[in-house]
């Protein structure tokens, strides 16, 4: 397992990062959602809370995957078993070694940070490294329609390269988990993910050019 980046701390209650004693100004999610339409933001907030809300679902499924990849025991609410059972049985998580889960990352040159869901590699070919992000959806029908996390994965790829230059990401994946169904969308780290992140960060930086980055 990768060692944490020194002096990088995350404060979940306020969703803020602190590195080398200074607060990081932005996080990846903020950068990617700064120009979200009021209607879309309203819909996200509408279905967030409650025992069946996307926040409870996401937390439960992410926690199950994290424990699975760490080879640790885990107990979850049976409410989420259709999501978790299908996810943990998917071929992408078979025959692999875990390099990191919920790994905190920060850009050395821009005040932005984030956390990648997992970094794994093939057990029989350690040079094949997969960086991934997990998304959950409410229904099996919605699995195919979930957008890939290209820019998000690009941010993590870029930050990982800065702190661990000896690790070369072979493939980025967006893993979409629904009840009884999983879809793994595979992406090129360089051609798709890094390009998408550079574009998103450029738009964000231009829109906030009056602030000190």
Tab-separated table of C-alpha atoms in Angstrom:
chain	number	residue	atom	x	y	z
A	1	UNK	CA	0.000	0.000	0.000
A	2	UNK	CA	1.176	3.524	-0.782
A	3	UNK	CA	2.143	5.655	2.170
A	4	UNK	CA	0.021	8.795	2.652
A	5	UNK	CA	1.386	12.032	1.233
A	6	UNK	CA	3.216	13.717	4.132
A	7	UNK	CA	1.428	16.608	5.841
A	8	UNK	CA	-1.741	16.209	3.766
A	9	UNK	CA	-4.827	16.066	5.981
A	10	UNK	CA	-8.510	15.854	5.140
A	11	UNK	CA	-11.322	17.256	7.275
A	12	UNK	CA	-14.521	15.445	6.224
A	13	UNK	CA	-16.915	17.632	8.226
A	14	UNK	CA	-16.029	20.635	6.093
A	15	UNK	CA	-14.666	18.700	3.099
A	16	UNK	CA	-11.409	20.637	3.160
A	17	UNK	CA	-7.775	19.647	2.789
A	18	UNK	CA	-4.722	21.039	4.532
A	19	UNK	CA	-1.197	20.549	3.185
A	20	UNK	CA	2.057	21.547	4.833
A	21	UNK	CA	0.120	23.649	7.322
A	22	UNK	CA	-1.865	25.628	4.752
A	23	UNK	CA	-5.475	25.191	3.709
A	24	UNK	CA	-5.927	23.996	0.130
A	25	UNK	CA	-8.265	26.466	-1.550
A	26	UNK	CA	-10.193	24.065	-3.780
A	27	UNK	CA	-11.168	20.432	-4.151
A	28	UNK	CA	-11.722	18.465	-7.347
A	29	UNK	CA	-15.494	18.212	-6.887
A	30	UNK	CA	-15.746	21.986	-6.486
A	31	UNK	CA	-13.791	22.590	-9.674
A	32	UNK	CA	-16.001	20.253	-11.694
A	33	UNK	CA	-19.315	21.588	-10.391
A	34	UNK	CA	-18.724	25.335	-10.191
A	35	UNK	CA	-20.947	26.091	-13.202
A	36	UNK	CA	-23.630	23.497	-12.508
A	37	UNK	CA	-27.118	24.687	-13.395
A	38	UNK	CA	-29.403	25.675	-10.495
A	39	UNK	CA	-31.911	22.997	-11.568
A	40	UNK	CA	-29.339	20.189	-11.523
A	41	UNK	CA	-28.012	21.335	-8.162
A	42	UNK	CA	-31.558	21.415	-6.798
A	43	UNK	CA	-32.191	17.835	-7.980
A	44	UNK	CA	-28.951	16.632	-6.404
A	45	UNK	CA	-29.883	18.218	-3.083
A	46	UNK	CA	-33.425	16.879	-3.290
A	47	UNK	CA	-32.373	13.227	-3.404
A	48	UNK	CA	-29.310	13.439	-1.155
A	49	UNK	CA	-30.688	12.807	2.331
A	50	UNK	CA	-32.713	10.067	3.967
A	51	UNK	CA	-32.155	6.343	4.380
A	52	UNK	CA	-32.626	5.801	0.644
A	53	UNK	CA	-30.790	8.959	-0.436
A	54	UNK	CA	-27.744	8.919	-2.686
A	55	UNK	CA	-25.474	10.007	0.166
A	56	UNK	CA	-26.336	6.991	2.354
A	57	UNK	CA	-26.094	4.671	-0.660
A	58	UNK	CA	-22.762	6.078	-1.778
A	59	UNK	CA	-21.237	5.966	1.683
A	60	UNK	CA	-22.324	2.358	2.214
A	61	UNK	CA	-21.094	1.065	-1.141
A	62	UNK	CA	-17.815	2.968	-0.961
A	63	UNK	CA	-17.163	1.648	2.550
A	64	UNK	CA	-17.800	-1.924	1.407
A	65	UNK	CA	-15.406	-1.598	-1.520
A	66	UNK	CA	-12.767	0.030	0.653
A	67	UNK	CA	-12.921	-2.839	3.170
A	68	UNK	CA	-12.893	-5.445	0.393
A	69	UNK	CA	-9.790	-3.958	-1.227
A	70	UNK	CA	-8.064	-3.773	2.157
A	71	UNK	CA	-9.071	-7.372	2.910
A	72	UNK	CA	-10.805	-6.244	6.084
A	73	UNK	CA	-14.080	-7.513	7.591
A	74	UNK	CA	-17.106	-5.370	6.900
A	75	UNK	CA	-20.784	-5.384	7.872
A	76	UNK	CA	-23.282	-3.448	5.811
A	77	UNK	CA	-27.002	-2.791	5.796
A	78	UNK	CA	-28.783	-5.464	3.753
A	79	UNK	CA	-30.567	-2.594	2.010
A	80	UNK	CA	-27.443	-2.124	-0.103
A	81	UNK	CA	-26.561	-5.782	-0.755
A	82	UNK	CA	-27.757	-5.728	-4.405
A	83	UNK	CA	-25.244	-2.953	-5.109
A	84	UNK	CA	-22.407	-4.342	-3.019
A	85	UNK	CA	-22.649	-7.996	-4.039
A	86	UNK	CA	-22.581	-7.179	-7.739
A	87	UNK	CA	-19.764	-4.683	-7.291
A	88	UNK	CA	-17.428	-6.908	-5.301
A	89	UNK	CA	-17.978	-9.792	-7.710
A	90	UNK	CA	-17.091	-7.799	-10.808
A	91	UNK	CA	-14.047	-9.065	-12.765
A	92	UNK	CA	-12.253	-5.722	-12.425
A	93	UNK	CA	-11.649	-6.502	-8.757
A	94	UNK	CA	-10.528	-10.090	-9.237
A	95	UNK	CA	-6.877	-11.138	-9.486
A	96	UNK	CA	-5.622	-7.757	-8.367
A	97	UNK	CA	-3.394	-6.265	-5.695
A	98	UNK	CA	-4.434	-3.109	-3.863
A	99	UNK	CA	-2.030	-0.186	-3.988
A	100	UNK	CA	-4.278	2.415	-2.327
A	101	UNK	CA	-7.883	3.135	-1.413
A	102	UNK	CA	-9.485	6.471	-0.561
A	103	UNK	CA	-6.087	7.983	-1.270
A	104	UNK	CA	-5.679	11.706	-0.590
A	105	UNK	CA	-3.909	13.693	-3.298
A	106	UNK	CA	-2.891	17.320	-3.777
A	107	UNK	CA	-1.523	19.261	-6.727
A	108	UNK	CA	1.999	20.519	-6.028
A	109	UNK	CA	1.537	23.623	-8.162
A	110	UNK	CA	-2.154	24.522	-7.889
A	111	UNK	CA	-4.216	24.820	-4.715
A	112	UNK	CA	-6.516	21.863	-5.368
A	113	UNK	CA	-6.831	18.427	-3.770
A	114	UNK	CA	-8.991	15.318	-3.939
A	115	UNK	CA	-9.231	11.613	-3.107
A	116	UNK	CA	-9.182	8.731	-5.539
A	117	UNK	CA	-11.342	5.726	-4.671
A	118	UNK	CA	-8.808	3.061	-5.565
A	119	UNK	CA	-5.495	2.286	-7.189
A	120	UNK	CA	-4.985	-1.390	-8.057
A	121	UNK	CA	-2.747	-3.515	-10.262
A	122	UNK	CA	-2.884	-6.959	-11.831
A	123	UNK	CA	-1.450	-9.592	-9.498
A	124	UNK	CA	0.149	-11.422	-12.433
A	125	UNK	CA	1.352	-8.216	-14.132
A	126	UNK	CA	2.167	-5.487	-11.583
A	127	UNK	CA	3.046	-3.074	-14.373
A	128	UNK	CA	-0.662	-2.844	-15.320
A	129	UNK	CA	-1.989	-0.171	-12.942
A	130	UNK	CA	-5.643	0.880	-12.761
A	131	UNK	CA	-6.814	4.115	-11.170
A	132	UNK	CA	-10.527	4.174	-10.532
A	133	UNK	CA	-13.527	6.111	-9.335
A	134	UNK	CA	-16.727	4.503	-8.059
A	135	UNK	CA	-20.154	5.951	-8.801
A	136	UNK	CA	-23.469	4.596	-7.543
A	137	UNK	CA	-26.886	4.974	-9.149
A	138	UNK	CA	-30.369	4.243	-7.883
A	139	UNK	CA	-31.460	1.688	-10.488
A	140	UNK	CA	-30.034	-0.910	-12.860
A	141	UNK	CA	-31.471	1.088	-15.752
A	142	UNK	CA	-29.413	4.136	-14.756
A	143	UNK	CA	-26.088	2.269	-14.844
A	144	UNK	CA	-25.553	2.659	-18.587
A	145	UNK	CA	-26.449	6.346	-18.570
A	146	UNK	CA	-24.035	7.478	-15.861
A	147	UNK	CA	-21.428	9.858	-17.243
A	148	UNK	CA	-17.770	8.793	-16.997
A	149	UNK	CA	-15.573	10.575	-14.469
A	150	UNK	CA	-12.970	11.627	-17.034
A	151	UNK	CA	-11.894	14.970	-15.581
A	152	UNK	CA	-12.006	13.665	-12.023
A	153	UNK	CA	-9.763	10.754	-12.926
A	154	UNK	CA	-7.510	13.114	-14.844
A	155	UNK	CA	-7.012	15.220	-11.726
A	156	UNK	CA	-6.025	12.179	-9.694
A	157	UNK	CA	-3.720	10.915	-12.441
A	158	UNK	CA	-1.924	14.248	-12.594
A	159	UNK	CA	-1.498	14.504	-8.822
A	160	UNK	CA	-0.378	10.892	-8.549
A	161	UNK	CA	2.314	11.499	-11.164
A	162	UNK	CA	3.595	14.479	-9.192
A	163	UNK	CA	3.974	12.575	-5.919
A	164	UNK	CA	4.710	9.070	-7.224
A	165	UNK	CA	6.517	9.526	-10.567
A	166	UNK	CA	7.591	5.884	-10.648
A	167	UNK	CA	3.948	4.759	-10.869
A	168	UNK	CA	2.557	4.800	-14.401
A	169	UNK	CA	-1.224	4.526	-14.652
A	170	UNK	CA	-2.106	2.133	-17.462
A	171	UNK	CA	-5.852	2.600	-17.401
A	172	UNK	CA	-8.457	4.758	-15.686
A	173	UNK	CA	-11.890	3.315	-14.963
A	174	UNK	CA	-15.260	4.672	-13.944
A	175	UNK	CA	-17.047	1.883	-12.085
A	176	UNK	CA	-20.811	2.429	-12.010
A	177	UNK	CA	-22.658	0.396	-9.384
A	178	UNK	CA	-26.400	-0.207	-9.484
A	179	UNK	CA	-28.654	-2.816	-7.875
A	180	UNK	CA	-27.549	-6.126	-9.379
A	181	UNK	CA	-25.604	-4.481	-12.193
A	182	UNK	CA	-22.133	-3.001	-12.669
A	183	UNK	CA	-20.601	-1.238	-15.645
A	184	UNK	CA	-16.874	-0.574	-15.937
A	185	UNK	CA	-16.013	2.226	-18.327
A	186	UNK	CA	-12.349	2.232	-19.365
A	187	UNK	CA	-10.416	5.352	-20.338
A	188	UNK	CA	-7.004	6.409	-21.551
A	189	UNK	CA	-5.224	8.312	-18.756
A	190	UNK	CA	-3.425	10.659	-21.148
A	191	UNK	CA	-5.715	11.121	-24.133
A	192	UNK	CA	-9.022	11.278	-22.273
A	193	UNK	CA	-8.615	11.889	-18.550
A	194	UNK	CA	-5.728	14.347	-18.358
A	195	UNK	CA	-7.109	16.266	-21.325
A	196	UNK	CA	-10.529	16.525	-19.671
A	197	UNK	CA	-9.032	17.715	-16.371
A	198	UNK	CA	-6.788	20.337	-17.979
A	199	UNK	CA	-9.815	21.712	-19.821
A	200	UNK	CA	-11.976	21.758	-16.671
A	201	UNK	CA	-9.266	23.365	-14.557
A	202	UNK	CA	-8.617	25.978	-17.240
A	203	UNK	CA	-12.300	26.948	-17.303
A	204	UNK	CA	-12.427	27.107	-13.518
A	205	UNK	CA	-9.264	29.178	-13.308
A	206	UNK	CA	-10.491	31.590	-15.977
A	207	UNK	CA	-13.836	32.041	-14.217
A	208	UNK	CA	-12.079	32.714	-10.910
A	209	UNK	CA	-9.168	34.734	-12.243
A	210	UNK	CA	-9.868	37.522	-9.770
A	211	UNK	CA	-8.904	35.216	-6.921
A	212	UNK	CA	-5.395	34.306	-5.835
A	213	UNK	CA	-4.595	30.739	-6.866
